[in-house]
PDB file of C-alpha atoms in Angstrom:
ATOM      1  CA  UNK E   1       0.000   0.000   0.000  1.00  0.00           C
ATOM      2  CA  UNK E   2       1.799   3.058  -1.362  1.00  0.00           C
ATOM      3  CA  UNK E   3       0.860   6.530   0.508  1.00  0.00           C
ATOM      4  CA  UNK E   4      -1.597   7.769  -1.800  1.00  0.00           C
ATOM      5  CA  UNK E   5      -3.551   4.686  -0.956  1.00  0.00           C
ATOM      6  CA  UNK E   6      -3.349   2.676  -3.955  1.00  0.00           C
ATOM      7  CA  UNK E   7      -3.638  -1.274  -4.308  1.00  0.00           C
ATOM      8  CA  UNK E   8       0.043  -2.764  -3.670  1.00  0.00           C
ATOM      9  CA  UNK E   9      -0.015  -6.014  -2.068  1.00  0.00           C
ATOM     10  CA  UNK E  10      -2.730  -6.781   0.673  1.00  0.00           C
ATOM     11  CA  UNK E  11      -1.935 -10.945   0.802  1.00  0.00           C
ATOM     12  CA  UNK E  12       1.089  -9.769   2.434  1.00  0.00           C
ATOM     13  CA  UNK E  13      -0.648  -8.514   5.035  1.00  0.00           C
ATOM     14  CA  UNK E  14      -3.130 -11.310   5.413  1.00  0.00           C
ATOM     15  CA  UNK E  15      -0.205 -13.371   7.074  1.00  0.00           C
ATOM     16  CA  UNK E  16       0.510 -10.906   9.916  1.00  0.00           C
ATOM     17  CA  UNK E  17      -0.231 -11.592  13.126  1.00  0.00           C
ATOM     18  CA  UNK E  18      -2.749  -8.188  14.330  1.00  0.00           C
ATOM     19  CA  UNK E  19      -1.091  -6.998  17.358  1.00  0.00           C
ATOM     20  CA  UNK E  20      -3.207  -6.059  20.644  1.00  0.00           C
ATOM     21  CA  UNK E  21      -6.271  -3.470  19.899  1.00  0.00           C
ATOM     22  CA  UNK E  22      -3.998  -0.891  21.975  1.00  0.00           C
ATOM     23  CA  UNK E  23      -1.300  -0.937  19.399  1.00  0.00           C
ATOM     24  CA  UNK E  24      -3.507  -1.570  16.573  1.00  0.00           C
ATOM     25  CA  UNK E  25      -5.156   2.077  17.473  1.00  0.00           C
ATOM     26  CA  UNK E  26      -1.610   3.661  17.743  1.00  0.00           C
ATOM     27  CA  UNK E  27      -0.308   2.250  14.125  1.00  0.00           C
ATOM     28  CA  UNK E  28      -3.673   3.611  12.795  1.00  0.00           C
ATOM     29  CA  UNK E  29      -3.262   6.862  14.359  1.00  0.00           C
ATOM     30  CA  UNK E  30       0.533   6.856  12.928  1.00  0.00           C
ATOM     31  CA  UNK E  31      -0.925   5.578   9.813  1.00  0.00           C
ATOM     32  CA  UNK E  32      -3.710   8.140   9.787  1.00  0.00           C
ATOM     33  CA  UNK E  33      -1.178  10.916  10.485  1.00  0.00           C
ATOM     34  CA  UNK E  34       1.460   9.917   7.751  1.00  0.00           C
ATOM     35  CA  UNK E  35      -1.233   9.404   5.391  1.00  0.00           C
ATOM     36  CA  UNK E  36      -2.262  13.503   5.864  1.00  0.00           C
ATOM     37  CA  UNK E  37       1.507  14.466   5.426  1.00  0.00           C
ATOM     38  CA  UNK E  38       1.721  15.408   9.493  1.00  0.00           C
ATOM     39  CA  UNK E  39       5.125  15.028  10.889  1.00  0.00           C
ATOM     40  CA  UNK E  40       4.511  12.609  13.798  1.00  0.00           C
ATOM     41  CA  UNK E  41       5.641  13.121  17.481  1.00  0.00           C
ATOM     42  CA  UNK E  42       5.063  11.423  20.570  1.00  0.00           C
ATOM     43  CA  UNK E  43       3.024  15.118  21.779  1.00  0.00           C
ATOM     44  CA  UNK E  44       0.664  14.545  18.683  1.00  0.00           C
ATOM     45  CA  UNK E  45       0.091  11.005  19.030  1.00  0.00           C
ATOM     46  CA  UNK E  46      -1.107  11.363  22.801  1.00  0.00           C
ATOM     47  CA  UNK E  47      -3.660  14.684  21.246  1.00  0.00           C
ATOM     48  CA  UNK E  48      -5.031  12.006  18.879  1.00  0.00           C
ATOM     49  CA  UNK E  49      -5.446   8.873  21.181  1.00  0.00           C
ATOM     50  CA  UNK E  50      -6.055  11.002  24.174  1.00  0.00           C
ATOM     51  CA  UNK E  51      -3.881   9.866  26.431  1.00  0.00           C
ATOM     52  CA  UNK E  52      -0.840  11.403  28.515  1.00  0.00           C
ATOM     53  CA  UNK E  53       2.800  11.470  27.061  1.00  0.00           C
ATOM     54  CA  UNK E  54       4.087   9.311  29.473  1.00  0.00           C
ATOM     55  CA  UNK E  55       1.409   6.300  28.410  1.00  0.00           C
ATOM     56  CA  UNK E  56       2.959   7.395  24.585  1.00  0.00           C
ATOM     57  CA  UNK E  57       6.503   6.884  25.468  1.00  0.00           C
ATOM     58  CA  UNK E  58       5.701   3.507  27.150  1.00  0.00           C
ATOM     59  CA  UNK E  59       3.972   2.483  24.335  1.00  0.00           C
ATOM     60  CA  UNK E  60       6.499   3.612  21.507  1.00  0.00           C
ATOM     61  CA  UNK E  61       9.448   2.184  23.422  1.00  0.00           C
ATOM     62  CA  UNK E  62       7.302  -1.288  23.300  1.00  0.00           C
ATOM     63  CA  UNK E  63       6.576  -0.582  19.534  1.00  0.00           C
ATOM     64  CA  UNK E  64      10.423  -0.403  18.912  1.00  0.00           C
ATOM     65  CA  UNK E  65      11.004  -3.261  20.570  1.00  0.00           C
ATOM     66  CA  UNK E  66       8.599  -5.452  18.577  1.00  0.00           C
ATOM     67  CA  UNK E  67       9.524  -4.087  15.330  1.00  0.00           C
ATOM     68  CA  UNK E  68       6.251  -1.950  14.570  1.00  0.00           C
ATOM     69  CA  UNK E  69       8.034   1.966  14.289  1.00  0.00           C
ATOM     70  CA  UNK E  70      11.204   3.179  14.450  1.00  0.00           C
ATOM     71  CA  UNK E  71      12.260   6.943  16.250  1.00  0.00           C
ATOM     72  CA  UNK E  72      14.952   9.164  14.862  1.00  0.00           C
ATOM     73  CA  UNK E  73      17.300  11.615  16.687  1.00  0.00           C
ATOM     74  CA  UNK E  74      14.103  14.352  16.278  1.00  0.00           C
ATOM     75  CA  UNK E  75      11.881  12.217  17.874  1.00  0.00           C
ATOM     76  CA  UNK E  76       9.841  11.523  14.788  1.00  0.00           C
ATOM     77  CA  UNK E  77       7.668   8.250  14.523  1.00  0.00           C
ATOM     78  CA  UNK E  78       7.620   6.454  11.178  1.00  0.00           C
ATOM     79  CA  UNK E  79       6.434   2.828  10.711  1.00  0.00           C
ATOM     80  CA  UNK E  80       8.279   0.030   9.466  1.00  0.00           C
ATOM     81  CA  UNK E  81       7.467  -2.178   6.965  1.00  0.00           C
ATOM     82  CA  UNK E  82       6.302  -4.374   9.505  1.00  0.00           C
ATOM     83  CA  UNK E  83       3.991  -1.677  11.010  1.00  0.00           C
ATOM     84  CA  UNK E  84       3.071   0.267   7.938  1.00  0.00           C
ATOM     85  CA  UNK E  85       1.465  -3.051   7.108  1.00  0.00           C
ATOM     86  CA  UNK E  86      -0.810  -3.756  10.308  1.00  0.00           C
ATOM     87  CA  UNK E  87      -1.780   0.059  10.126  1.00  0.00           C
ATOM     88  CA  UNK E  88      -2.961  -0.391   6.349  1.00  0.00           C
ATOM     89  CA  UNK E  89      -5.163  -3.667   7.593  1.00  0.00           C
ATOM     90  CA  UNK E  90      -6.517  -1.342  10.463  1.00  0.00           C
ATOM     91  CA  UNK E  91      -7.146   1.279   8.017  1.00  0.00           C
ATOM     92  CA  UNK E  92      -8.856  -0.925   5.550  1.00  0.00           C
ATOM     93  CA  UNK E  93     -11.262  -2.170   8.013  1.00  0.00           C
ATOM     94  CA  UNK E  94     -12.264   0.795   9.828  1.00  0.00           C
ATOM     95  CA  UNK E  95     -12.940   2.187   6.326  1.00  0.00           C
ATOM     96  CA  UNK E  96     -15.188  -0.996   5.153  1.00  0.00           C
ATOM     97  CA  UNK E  97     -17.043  -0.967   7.841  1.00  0.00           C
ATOM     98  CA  UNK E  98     -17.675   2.907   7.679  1.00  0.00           C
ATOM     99  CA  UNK E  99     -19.078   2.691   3.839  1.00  0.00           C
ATOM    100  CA  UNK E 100     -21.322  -0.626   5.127  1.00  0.00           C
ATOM    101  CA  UNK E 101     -22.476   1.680   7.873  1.00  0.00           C
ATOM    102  CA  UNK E 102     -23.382   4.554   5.774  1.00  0.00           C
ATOM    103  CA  UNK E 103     -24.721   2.588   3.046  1.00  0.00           C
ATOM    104  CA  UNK E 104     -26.310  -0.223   3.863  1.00  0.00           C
ATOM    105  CA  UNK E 105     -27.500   1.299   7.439  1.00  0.00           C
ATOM    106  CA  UNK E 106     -27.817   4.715   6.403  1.00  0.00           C
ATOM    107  CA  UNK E 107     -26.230   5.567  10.320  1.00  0.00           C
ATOM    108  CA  UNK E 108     -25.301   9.006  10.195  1.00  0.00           C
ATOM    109  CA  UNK E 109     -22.313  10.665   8.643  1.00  0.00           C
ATOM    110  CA  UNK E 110     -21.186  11.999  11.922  1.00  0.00           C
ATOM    111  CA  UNK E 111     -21.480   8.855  13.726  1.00  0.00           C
ATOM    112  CA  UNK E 112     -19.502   6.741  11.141  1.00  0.00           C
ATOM    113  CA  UNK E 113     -16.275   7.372  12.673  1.00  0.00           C
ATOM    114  CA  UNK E 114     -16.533   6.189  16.012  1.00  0.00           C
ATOM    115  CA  UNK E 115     -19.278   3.311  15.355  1.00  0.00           C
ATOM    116  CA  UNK E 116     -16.392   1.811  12.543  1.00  0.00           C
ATOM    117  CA  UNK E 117     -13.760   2.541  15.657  1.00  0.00           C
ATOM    118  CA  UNK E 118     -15.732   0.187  18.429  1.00  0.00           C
ATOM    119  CA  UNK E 119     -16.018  -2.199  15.374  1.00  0.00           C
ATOM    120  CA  UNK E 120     -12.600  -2.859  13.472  1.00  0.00           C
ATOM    121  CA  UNK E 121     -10.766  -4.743  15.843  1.00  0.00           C
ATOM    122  CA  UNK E 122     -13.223  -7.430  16.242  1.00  0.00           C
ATOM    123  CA  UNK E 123     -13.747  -8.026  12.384  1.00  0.00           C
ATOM    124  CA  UNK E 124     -12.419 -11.477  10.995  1.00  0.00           C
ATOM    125  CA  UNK E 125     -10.920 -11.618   7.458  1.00  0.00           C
ATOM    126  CA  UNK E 126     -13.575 -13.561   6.521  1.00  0.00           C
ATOM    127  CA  UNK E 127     -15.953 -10.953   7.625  1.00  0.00           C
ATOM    128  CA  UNK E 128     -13.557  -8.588   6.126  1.00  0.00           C
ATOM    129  CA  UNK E 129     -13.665  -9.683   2.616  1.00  0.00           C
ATOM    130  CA  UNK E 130     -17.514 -10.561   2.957  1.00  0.00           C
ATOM    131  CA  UNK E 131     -18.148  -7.054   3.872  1.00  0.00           C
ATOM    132  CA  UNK E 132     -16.306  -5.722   0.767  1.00  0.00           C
ATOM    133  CA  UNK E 133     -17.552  -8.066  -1.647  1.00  0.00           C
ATOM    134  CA  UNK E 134     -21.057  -7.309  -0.371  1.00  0.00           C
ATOM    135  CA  UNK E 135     -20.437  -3.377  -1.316  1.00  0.00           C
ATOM    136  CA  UNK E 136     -18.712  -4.391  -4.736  1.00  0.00           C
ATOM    137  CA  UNK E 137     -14.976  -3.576  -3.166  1.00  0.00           C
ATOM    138  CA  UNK E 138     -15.463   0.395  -2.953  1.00  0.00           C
ATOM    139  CA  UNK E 139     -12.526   2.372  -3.740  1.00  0.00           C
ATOM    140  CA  UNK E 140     -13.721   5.068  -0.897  1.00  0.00           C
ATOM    141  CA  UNK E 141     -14.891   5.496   2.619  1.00  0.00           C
ATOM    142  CA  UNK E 142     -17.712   7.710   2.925  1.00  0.00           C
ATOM    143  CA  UNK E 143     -15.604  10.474   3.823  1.00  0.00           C
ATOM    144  CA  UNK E 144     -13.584  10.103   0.010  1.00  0.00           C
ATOM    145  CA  UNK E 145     -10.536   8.497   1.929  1.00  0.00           C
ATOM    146  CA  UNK E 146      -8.767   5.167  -0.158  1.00  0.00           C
ATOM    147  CA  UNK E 147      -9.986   2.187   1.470  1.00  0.00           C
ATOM    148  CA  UNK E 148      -6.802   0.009   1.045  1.00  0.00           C
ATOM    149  CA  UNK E 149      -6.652  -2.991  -1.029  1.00  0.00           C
ATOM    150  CA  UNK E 150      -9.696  -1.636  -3.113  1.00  0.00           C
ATOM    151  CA  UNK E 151      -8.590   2.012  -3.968  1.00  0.00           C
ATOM    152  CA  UNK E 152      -6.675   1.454  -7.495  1.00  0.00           C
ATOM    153  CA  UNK E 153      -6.484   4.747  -8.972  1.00  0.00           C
ATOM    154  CA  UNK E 154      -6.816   6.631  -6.006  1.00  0.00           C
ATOM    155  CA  UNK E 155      -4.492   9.399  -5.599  1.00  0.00           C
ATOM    156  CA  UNK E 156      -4.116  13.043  -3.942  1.00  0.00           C
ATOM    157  CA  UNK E 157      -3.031  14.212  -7.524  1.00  0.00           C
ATOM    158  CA  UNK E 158      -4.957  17.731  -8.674  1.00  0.00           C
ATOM    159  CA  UNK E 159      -6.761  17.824  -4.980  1.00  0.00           C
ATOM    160  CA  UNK E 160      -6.296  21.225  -3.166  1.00  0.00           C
ATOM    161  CA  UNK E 161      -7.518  22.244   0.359  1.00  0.00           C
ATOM    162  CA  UNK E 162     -10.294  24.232  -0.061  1.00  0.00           C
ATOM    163  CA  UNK E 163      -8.274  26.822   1.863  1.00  0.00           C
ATOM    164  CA  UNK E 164      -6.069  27.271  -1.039  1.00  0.00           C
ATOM    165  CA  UNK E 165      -9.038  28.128  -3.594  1.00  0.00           C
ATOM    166  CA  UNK E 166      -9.725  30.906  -5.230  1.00  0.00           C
ATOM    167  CA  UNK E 167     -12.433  33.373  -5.964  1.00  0.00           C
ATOM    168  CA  UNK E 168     -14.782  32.649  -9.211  1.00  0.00           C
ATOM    169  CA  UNK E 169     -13.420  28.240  -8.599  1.00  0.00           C
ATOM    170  CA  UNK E 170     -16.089  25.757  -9.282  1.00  0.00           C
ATOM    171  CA  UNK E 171     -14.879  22.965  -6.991  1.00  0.00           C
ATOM    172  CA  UNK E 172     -16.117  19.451  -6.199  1.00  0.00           C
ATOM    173  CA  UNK E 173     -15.491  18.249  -3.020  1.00  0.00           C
ATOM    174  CA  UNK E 174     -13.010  14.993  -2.960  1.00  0.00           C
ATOM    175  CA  UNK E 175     -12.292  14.409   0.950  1.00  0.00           C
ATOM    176  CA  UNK E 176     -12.455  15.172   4.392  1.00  0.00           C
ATOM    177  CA  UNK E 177      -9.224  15.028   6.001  1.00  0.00           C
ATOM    178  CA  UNK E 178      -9.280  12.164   8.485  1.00  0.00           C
ATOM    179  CA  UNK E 179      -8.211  14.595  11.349  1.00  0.00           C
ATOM    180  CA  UNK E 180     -11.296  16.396  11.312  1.00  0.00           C
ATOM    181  CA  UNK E 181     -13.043  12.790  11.978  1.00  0.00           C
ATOM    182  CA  UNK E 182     -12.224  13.078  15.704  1.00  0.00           C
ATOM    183  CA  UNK E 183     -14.060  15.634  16.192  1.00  0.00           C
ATOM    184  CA  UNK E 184     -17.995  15.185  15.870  1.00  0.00           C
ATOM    185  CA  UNK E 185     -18.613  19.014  15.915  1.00  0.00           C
ATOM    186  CA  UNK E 186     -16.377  19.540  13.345  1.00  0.00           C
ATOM    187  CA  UNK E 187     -18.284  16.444  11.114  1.00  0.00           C
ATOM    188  CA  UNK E 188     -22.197  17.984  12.130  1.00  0.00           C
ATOM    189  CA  UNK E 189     -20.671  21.264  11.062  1.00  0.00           C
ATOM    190  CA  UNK E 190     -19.144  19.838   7.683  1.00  0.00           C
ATOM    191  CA  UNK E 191     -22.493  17.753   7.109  1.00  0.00           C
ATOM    192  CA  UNK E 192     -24.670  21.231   7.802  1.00  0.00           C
ATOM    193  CA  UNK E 193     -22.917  23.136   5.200  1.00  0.00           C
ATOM    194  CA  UNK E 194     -23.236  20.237   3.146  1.00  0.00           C
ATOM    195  CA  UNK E 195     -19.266  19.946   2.867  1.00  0.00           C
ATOM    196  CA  UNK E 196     -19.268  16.224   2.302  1.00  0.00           C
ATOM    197  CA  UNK E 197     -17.840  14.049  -1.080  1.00  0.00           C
ATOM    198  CA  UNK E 198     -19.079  14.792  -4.607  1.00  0.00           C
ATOM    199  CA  UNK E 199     -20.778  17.729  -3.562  1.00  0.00           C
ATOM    200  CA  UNK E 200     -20.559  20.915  -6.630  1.00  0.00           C
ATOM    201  CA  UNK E 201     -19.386  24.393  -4.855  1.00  0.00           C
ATOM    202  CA  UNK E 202     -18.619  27.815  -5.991  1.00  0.00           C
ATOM    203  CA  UNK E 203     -15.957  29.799  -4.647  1.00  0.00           C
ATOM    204  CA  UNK E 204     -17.440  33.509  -4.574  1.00  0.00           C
ATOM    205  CA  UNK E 205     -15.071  35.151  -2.579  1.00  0.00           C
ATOM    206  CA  UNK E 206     -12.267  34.697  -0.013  1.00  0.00           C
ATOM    207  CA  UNK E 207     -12.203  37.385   2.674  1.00  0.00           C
ATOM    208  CA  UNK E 208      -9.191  39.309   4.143  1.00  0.00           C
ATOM    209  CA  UNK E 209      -9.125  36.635   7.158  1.00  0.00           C
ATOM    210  CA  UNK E 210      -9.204  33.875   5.058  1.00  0.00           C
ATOM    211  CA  UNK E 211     -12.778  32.627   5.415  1.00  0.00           C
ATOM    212  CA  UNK E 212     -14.037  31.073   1.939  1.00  0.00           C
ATOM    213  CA  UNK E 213     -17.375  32.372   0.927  1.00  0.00           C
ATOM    214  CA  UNK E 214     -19.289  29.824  -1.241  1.00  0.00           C
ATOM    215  CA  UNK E 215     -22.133  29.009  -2.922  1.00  0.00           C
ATOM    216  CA  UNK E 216     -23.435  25.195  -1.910  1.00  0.00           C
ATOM    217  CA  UNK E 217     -26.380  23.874  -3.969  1.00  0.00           C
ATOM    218  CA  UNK E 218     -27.744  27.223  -3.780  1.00  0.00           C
ATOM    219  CA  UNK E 219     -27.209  28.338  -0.616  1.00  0.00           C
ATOM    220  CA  UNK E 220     -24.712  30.515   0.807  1.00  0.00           C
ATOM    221  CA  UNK E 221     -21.523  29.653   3.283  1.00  0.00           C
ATOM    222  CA  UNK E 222     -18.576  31.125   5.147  1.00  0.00           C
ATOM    223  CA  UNK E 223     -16.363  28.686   5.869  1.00  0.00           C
ATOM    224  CA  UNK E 224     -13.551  29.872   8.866  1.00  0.00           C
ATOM    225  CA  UNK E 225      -9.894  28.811   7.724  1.00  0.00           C
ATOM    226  CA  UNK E 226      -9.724  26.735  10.160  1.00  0.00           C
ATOM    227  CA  UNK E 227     -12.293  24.085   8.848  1.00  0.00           C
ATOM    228  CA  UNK E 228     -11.157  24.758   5.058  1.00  0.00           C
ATOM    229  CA  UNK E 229      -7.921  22.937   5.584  1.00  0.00           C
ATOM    230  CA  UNK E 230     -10.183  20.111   6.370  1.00  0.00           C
ATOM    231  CA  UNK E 231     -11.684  20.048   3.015  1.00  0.00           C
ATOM    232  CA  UNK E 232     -10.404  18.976  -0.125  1.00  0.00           C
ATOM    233  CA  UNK E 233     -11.583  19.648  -3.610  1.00  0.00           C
ATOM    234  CA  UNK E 234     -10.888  19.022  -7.282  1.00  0.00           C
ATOM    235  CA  UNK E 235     -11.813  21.449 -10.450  1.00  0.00           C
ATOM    236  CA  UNK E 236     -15.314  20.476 -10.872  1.00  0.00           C
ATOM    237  CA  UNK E 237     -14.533  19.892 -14.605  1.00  0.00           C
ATOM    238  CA  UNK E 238     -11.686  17.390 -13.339  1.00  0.00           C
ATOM    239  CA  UNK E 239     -13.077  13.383 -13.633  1.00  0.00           C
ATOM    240  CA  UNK E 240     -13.835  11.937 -10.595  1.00  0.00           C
TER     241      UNK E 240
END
């Protein structure tokens, strides 16, 4: 599995042996954070799992030992082979099982996250790949991130934050960044303004602060910086 989330090799990672759920959640949380291009610390890991710095360093040091990540002279995480390949499993799972909960329970967006969290460390392979072939192997979670082993084609290539747009852009939206996923306020927000994948927007002005004014299926928005980054987009003319 390559970092844009493409299809490498997912038998290789049928034959690994799934760690505890404890370290399963911190290779997903590394995974999660490599995957949005965030240089990863032992300070952001314990903001994302909620838990204190010492419980991180405990943790890490065990991860080292076993072979999951390795920790430079900076202090930066990165998995190893070994690792990046239980984190892509994780990944693939917790993705699955959000799409089946959005589409074939209609639960809401919002709730997705944290449902598919409770869920993907008690899902066989068998389940796994019974779960996928039931949805006809989607490329996407519902949130427009690669589901591994199924996303092909995938690939960050002519996606922008909508941050970075422009006045007079007619945008689609592609993602949500997976770090706005912790946060249910941000997701009810994104949901309100109608924010979510394959949705048509018009950029109609970007203010002196940086808040993107847009036009959303007819209805007006000001988005705050802050959420922008969260949202990614493609030229609405681009193919999806």
């Amino acid at each position: 599995m390559d970092s844009n989330g493409n299809r490498t090799t997912l038998d290789a990672d049928q034959a690994v042996k799934m760690p505890s759920s404890t370290i399963q959640d911190y290779l997903l949380a590394i995974y999660s954070l490599d995957f949005e291009q965030v240089h990863v610390i032992a300070a952001r890991l314990a903001e994302k799992l909620e838990v204190s710095a010492p419980t991180v360093s405990v943790t890490v040091e065990r991860m080292v030992r076993d072979g999951y990540v390795d920790v430079d002279s900076n202090h930066t995480i990165t998995l190893t082979e070994k690792g990046r390949a239980v984190g892509s499993r994780v990944a693939r799972r917790h993705r699955l099982i959000e799409r089946w909960l959005n589409d074939m329970l209609d639960l809401d967006w919002v709730m997705l996250h944290d449902e598919a969290h409770l869920l993907e460390h008690s899902l066989s392979s068998a389940l796994e790949q019974k779960i996928s072939e039931a949805l006809n192997h989607p490329e996407t979670c519902p949130h427009g991130n690669p589901i591994p082993g199924n996303a092909k084609n995938w690939s960050f290539e002519g996606m922008k934050q909508l941050s970075e747009s422009e006045a007079g852009e007619k945008l689609k939206v592609a993602r949500i960044s997976e770090l706005a996923e912790d946060n249910a306020e941000i997701m009810r927000y994104l949901q309100q303004k109608n924010l979510v994948p394959d949705t048509s927007l018009e950029v109609q002005e970007i203010t002196p602060f940086g808040h993107v004014v847009l036009k959303v299926n007819g209805d007006m928005a000001v988005i705050d910086p802050e959420i922008a980054v969260y949202v990614w987009t493609r030229s609405a003319a681009a193919p999806n």
